[in-house]
Amino acid sequence: MIEPKEAASKAREMLGLLGFLLVATAQVSNMILARGVAGSVPPFSIAFFRWSIVALGLLPAVVMALREKPGVLHGQTFGIAAAGFLGMFICGGPVYVAGVTTSAINLALIMALSPLVVLLFSFISGQEAIHRSQIIGMLLSLAGAALIIMMGRGAIGSGVAIGDILALMAMLGWAGYTLLQNRVGTGISFLARIGLFAAAGALFSLPFAIHEMWSAPAAAFSGRAALVYLFAGLVPGLFAYSAYAYLGAKFGAVSTSLSLYLGPIVSAVLSILFLGEAPTVIHLIGGALSLGGMWLSLQAKQSASRP
């Protein structure tokens, strides 16, 4: 007979897993969107409106944080701008441009490599040591990534695509953002920081968006474009970040690893359902190498950090 506490614990775990699945779905929906609207809605316009919606939605959190702690962000303007540039600008318009020449599955698998880049930077900068199993994991992940970039374009074509290069650039930007985000605005809440970073990302995207709106007003201001802007701002924007913050507070660091592993899998399912782009054998082999290597590296890191 299952004890009430055990039953409650299992129910909590199931709800947590469902929550992480929803967050992963919201996160990768941005890659499905990038592929689905590729070339039909201006990319930097999507990025500008997405981050503007996020910034406006989180404005109450920012205002509340600044009222509680006036002056807490003094001297941090450059850090906030840098985080917004790396995490929201580099991972904004370029990702939507990438969707023209690469698949959503490629985008998800390449973006999933960012924790390994963070780990490698931490080693190079002397912040932490890397053990043999972590090195093996990194090599496996890099081999998987190389396979995907060189041969994983499926029905789109063969060889290296500019979209894969842009996705790689966005992944490196996200890794830099990950290193920065916990060092900037530490005196305010996670959501308040996201609101500030989103505002910075929107400002960086604005000149490019204005150029697109001027050059192709029919594409930038159509009814379809408006729906795309709204979806990008609400689903992979406000919902994904807010739900992630909530689940992170409830379940801790587990949320990070679950989102990482679930993302590419969810992306493959959504690609089949909405884009008709099934993963190829190369995707399966490269994805197994990348995710398996990442799991090995992160597990080794967690084991090494335990007392």
CSV table of N, CA and C in Angstrom, one decimal, residues 26 50-51 54 231-242:
chain,number,residue,atom,x,y,z
A,26,ALA,N,7.1,25.2,-25.0
A,26,ALA,CA,7.0,26.6,-25.3
A,26,ALA,C,8.3,27.1,-25.8
A,50,ARG,N,8.6,40.5,-30.2
A,50,ARG,CA,8.7,39.4,-29.2
A,50,ARG,C,9.3,40.0,-27.8
A,51,TRP,N,10.4,40.6,-27.9
A,51,TRP,CA,11.1,41.1,-26.7
A,51,TRP,C,10.4,42.3,-26.1
A,54,VAL,N,7.6,40.8,-24.1
A,54,VAL,CA,8.1,40.3,-22.9
A,54,VAL,C,8.5,41.4,-21.9
A,231,PHE,N,2.2,35.6,-30.9
A,231,PHE,CA,2.6,34.2,-30.5
A,231,PHE,C,4.1,34.2,-29.9
A,232,ALA,N,5.0,34.8,-30.6
A,232,ALA,CA,6.4,34.9,-30.2
A,232,ALA,C,6.5,35.5,-28.9
A,233,GLY,N,5.8,36.6,-28.6
A,233,GLY,CA,5.9,37.3,-27.4
A,233,GLY,C,5.3,36.6,-26.2
A,234,LEU,N,4.2,35.9,-26.5
A,234,LEU,CA,3.4,35.2,-25.4
A,234,LEU,C,3.9,33.8,-25.0
A,235,VAL,N,4.1,33.0,-26.1
A,235,VAL,CA,4.4,31.6,-25.8
A,235,VAL,C,5.9,31.3,-25.5
A,236,PRO,N,6.8,31.4,-26.5
A,236,PRO,CA,8.2,31.3,-26.2
A,236,PRO,C,8.8,32.5,-25.4
A,237,GLY,N,7.9,33.4,-25.2
A,237,GLY,CA,8.4,34.6,-24.5
A,237,GLY,C,7.9,34.6,-23.0
A,238,LEU,N,6.8,35.3,-22.7
A,238,LEU,CA,6.3,35.5,-21.4
A,238,LEU,C,6.0,34.1,-20.7
A,239,PHE,N,5.3,33.3,-21.4
A,239,PHE,CA,4.9,32.0,-20.7
A,239,PHE,C,6.1,31.2,-20.4
A,240,ALA,N,7.0,31.0,-21.4
A,240,ALA,CA,8.2,30.1,-21.2
A,240,ALA,C,9.1,30.6,-20.1
A,241,TYR,N,9.4,31.9,-20.0
A,241,TYR,CA,10.2,32.5,-18.9
A,241,TYR,C,9.5,32.5,-17.6
A,242,SER,N,8.3,32.8,-17.5
A,242,SER,CA,7.5,32.8,-16.3
A,242,SER,C,7.4,31.4,-15.7
